[in-house]
PDB file of C-alpha atoms in Angstrom:
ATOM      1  CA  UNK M   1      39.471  41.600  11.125  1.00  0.00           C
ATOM      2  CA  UNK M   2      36.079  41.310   9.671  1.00  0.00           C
ATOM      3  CA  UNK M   3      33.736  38.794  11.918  1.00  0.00           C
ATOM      4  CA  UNK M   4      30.785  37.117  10.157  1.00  0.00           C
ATOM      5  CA  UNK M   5      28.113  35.389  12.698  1.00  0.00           C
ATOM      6  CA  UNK M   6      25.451  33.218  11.828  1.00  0.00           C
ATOM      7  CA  UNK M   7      22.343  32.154  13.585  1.00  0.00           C
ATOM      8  CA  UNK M   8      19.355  30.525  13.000  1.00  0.00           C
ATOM      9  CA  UNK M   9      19.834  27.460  12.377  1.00  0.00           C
ATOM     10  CA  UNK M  10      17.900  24.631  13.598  1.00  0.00           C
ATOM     11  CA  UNK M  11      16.129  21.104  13.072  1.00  0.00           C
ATOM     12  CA  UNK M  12      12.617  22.130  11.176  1.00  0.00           C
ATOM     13  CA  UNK M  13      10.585  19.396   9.957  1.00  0.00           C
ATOM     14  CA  UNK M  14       9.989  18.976   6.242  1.00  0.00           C
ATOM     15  CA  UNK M  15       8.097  21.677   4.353  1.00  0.00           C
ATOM     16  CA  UNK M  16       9.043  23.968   7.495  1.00  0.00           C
ATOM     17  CA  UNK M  17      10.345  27.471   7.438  1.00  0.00           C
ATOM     18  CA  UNK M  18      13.781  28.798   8.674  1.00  0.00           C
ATOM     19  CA  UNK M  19      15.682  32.453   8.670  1.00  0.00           C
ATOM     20  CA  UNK M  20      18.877  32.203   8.961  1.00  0.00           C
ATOM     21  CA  UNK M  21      21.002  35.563   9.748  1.00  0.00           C
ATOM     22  CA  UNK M  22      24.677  37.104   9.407  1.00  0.00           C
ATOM     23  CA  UNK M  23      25.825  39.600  11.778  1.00  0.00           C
ATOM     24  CA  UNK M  24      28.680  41.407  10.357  1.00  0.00           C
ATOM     25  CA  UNK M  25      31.247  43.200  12.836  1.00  0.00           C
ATOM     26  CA  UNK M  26      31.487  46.318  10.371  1.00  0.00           C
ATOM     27  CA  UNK M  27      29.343  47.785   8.038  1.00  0.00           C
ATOM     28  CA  UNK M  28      28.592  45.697   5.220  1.00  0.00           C
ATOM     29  CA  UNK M  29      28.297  48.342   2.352  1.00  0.00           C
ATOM     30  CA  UNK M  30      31.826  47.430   2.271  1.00  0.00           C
ATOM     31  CA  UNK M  31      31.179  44.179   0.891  1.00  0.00           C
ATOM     32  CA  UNK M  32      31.266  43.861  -3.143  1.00  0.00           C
ATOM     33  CA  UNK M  33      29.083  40.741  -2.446  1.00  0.00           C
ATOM     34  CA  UNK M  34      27.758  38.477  -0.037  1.00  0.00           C
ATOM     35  CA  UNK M  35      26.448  34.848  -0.075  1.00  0.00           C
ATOM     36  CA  UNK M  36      24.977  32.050   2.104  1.00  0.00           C
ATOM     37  CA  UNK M  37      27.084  28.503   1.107  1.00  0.00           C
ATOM     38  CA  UNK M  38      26.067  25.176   1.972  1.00  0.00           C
ATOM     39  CA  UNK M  39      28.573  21.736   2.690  1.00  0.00           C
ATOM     40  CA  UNK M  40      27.531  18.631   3.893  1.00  0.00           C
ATOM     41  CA  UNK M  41      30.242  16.064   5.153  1.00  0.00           C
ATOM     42  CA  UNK M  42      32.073  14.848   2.366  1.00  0.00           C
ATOM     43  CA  UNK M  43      31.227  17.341  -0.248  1.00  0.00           C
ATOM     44  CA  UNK M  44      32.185  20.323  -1.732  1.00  0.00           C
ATOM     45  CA  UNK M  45      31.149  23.377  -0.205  1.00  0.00           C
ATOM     46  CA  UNK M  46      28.303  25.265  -2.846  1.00  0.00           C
ATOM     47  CA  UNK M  47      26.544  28.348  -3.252  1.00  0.00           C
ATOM     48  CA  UNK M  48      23.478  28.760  -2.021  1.00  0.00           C
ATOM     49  CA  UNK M  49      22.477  32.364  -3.128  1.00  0.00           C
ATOM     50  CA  UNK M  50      24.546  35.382  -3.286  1.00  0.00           C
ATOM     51  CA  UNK M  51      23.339  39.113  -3.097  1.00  0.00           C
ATOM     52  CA  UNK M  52      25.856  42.125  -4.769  1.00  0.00           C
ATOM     53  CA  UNK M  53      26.100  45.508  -3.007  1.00  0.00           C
ATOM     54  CA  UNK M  54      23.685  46.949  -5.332  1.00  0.00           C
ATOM     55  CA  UNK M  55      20.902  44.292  -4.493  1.00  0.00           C
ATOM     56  CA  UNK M  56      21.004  42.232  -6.996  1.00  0.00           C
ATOM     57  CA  UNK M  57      20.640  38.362  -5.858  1.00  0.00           C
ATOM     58  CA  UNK M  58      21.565  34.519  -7.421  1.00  0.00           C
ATOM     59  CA  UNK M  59      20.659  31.553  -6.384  1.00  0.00           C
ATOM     60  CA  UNK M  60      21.446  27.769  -6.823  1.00  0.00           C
ATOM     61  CA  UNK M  61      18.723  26.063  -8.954  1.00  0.00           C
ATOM     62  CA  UNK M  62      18.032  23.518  -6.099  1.00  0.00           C
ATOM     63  CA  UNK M  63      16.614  26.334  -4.189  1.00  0.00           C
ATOM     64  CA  UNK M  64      15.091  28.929  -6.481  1.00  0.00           C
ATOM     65  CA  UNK M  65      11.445  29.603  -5.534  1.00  0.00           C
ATOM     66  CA  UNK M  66      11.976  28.328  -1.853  1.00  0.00           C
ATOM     67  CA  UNK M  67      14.801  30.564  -0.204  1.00  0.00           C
ATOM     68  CA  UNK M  68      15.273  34.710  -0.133  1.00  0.00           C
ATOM     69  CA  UNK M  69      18.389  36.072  -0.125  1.00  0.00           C
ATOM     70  CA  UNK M  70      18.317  39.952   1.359  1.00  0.00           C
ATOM     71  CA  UNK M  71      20.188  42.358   3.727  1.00  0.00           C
ATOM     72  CA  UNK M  72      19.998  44.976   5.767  1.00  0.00           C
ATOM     73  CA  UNK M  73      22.496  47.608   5.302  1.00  0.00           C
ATOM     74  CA  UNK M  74      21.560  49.348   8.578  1.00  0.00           C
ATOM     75  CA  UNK M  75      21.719  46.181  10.981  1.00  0.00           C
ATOM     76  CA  UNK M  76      25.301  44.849   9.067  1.00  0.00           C
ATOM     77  CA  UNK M  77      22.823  41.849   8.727  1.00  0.00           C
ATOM     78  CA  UNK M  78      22.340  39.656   5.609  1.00  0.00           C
ATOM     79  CA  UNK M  79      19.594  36.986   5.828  1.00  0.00           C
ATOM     80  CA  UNK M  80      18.381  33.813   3.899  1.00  0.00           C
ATOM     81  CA  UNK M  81      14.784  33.121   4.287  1.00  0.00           C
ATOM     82  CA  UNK M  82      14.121  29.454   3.875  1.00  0.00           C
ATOM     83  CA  UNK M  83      10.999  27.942   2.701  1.00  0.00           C
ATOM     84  CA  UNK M  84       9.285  24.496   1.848  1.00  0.00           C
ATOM     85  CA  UNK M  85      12.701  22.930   3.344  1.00  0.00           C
ATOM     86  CA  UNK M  86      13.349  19.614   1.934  1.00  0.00           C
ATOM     87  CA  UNK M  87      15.595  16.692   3.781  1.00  0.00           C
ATOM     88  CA  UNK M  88      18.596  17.695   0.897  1.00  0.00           C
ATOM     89  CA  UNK M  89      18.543  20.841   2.519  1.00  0.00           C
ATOM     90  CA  UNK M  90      20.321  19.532   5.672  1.00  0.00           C
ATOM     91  CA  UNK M  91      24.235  20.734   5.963  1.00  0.00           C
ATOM     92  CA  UNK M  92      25.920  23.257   7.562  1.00  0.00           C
ATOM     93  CA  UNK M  93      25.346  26.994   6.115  1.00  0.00           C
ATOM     94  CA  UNK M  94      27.946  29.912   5.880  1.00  0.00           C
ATOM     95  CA  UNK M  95      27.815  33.162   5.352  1.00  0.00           C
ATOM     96  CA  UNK M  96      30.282  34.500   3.046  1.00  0.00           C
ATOM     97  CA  UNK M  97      31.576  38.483   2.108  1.00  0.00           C
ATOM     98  CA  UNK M  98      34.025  39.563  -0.306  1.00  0.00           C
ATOM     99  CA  UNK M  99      35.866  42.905  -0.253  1.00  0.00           C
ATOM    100  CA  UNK M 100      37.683  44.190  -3.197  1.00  0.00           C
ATOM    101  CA  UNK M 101      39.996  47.037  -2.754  1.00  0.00           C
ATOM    102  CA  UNK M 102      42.529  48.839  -4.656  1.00  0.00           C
ATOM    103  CA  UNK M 103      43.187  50.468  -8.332  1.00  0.00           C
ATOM    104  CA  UNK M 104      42.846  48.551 -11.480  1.00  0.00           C
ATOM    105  CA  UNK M 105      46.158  46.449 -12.170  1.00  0.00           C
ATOM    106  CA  UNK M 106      46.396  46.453  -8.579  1.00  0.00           C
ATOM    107  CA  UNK M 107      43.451  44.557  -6.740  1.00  0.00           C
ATOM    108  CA  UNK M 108      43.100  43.242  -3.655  1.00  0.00           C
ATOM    109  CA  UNK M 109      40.299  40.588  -2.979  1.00  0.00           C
ATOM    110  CA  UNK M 110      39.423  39.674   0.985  1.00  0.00           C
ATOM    111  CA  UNK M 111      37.121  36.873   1.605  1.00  0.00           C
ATOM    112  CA  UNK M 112      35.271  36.079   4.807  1.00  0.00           C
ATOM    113  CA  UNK M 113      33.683  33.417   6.153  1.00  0.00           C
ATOM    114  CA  UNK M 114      31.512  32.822   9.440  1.00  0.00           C
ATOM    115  CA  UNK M 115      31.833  29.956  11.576  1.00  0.00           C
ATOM    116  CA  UNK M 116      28.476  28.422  10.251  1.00  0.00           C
ATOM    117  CA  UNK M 117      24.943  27.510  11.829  1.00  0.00           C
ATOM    118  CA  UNK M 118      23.796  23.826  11.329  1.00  0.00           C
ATOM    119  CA  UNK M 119      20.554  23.429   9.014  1.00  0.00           C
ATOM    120  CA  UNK M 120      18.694  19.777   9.605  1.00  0.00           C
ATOM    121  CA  UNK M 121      16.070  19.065   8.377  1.00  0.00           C
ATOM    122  CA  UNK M 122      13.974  15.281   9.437  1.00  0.00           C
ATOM    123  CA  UNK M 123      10.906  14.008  10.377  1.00  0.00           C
TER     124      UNK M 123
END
């Protein structure tokens, strides 16, 4: 079984800077994508930015121009560099992957999640 760990979370003051990372227990060239979510109590659980196996990256309009999505293919690692943080940027962050195996007519999709690393961010 796949294990995602986060880390970097933290309480950064506003307009502060924060990397958080995913450790993946296998290599993540395995991974069709991966993605850093966000969910704050009460809410629905969003996307935050997502990054394909060929490198190619999305990102939620609340956060383009302030957070980096990238990953490190020799570490297992994936990262989100945060930037500028605003208050609304408090919740808890996940790091997602998504496998998809098989033929066509006969795929399988596996999606993993990590545990999550708290994000605050006050004055």
């Amino acid at each position: 079984q796949v294990q995602l760990v986060e880390s970097g979370g933290g309480l950064v003051q506003p307009g502060g800077s924060l990397r958080l990372s995913c450790a993946a227990s296998e290599t993540i060239m395995r991974f069709n994508t991966m993605g850093w979510y966000r969910q704050v109590q009460g809410a629905e659980r969003e996307l935050v930015a997502g990054i394909t196996s060929g490198g190619s990256t999305n990102y939620a309009d609340s956060v383009k121009g302030r957070f980096t999505i990238s990953k490190d293919n020799f570490q297992n690692t994936m990262y989100l560099q945060m930037n500028s943080l605003k208050p609304e940027d408090t919740a808890m962050y996940y790091c997602n992957a998504v496998a998809v195996t098989g033929r066509p007519g006969r795929w399988t999709t596996n999606d993993y999640w990590g545990q999550g690393t708290q994000v605050t961010v006050s004055s």
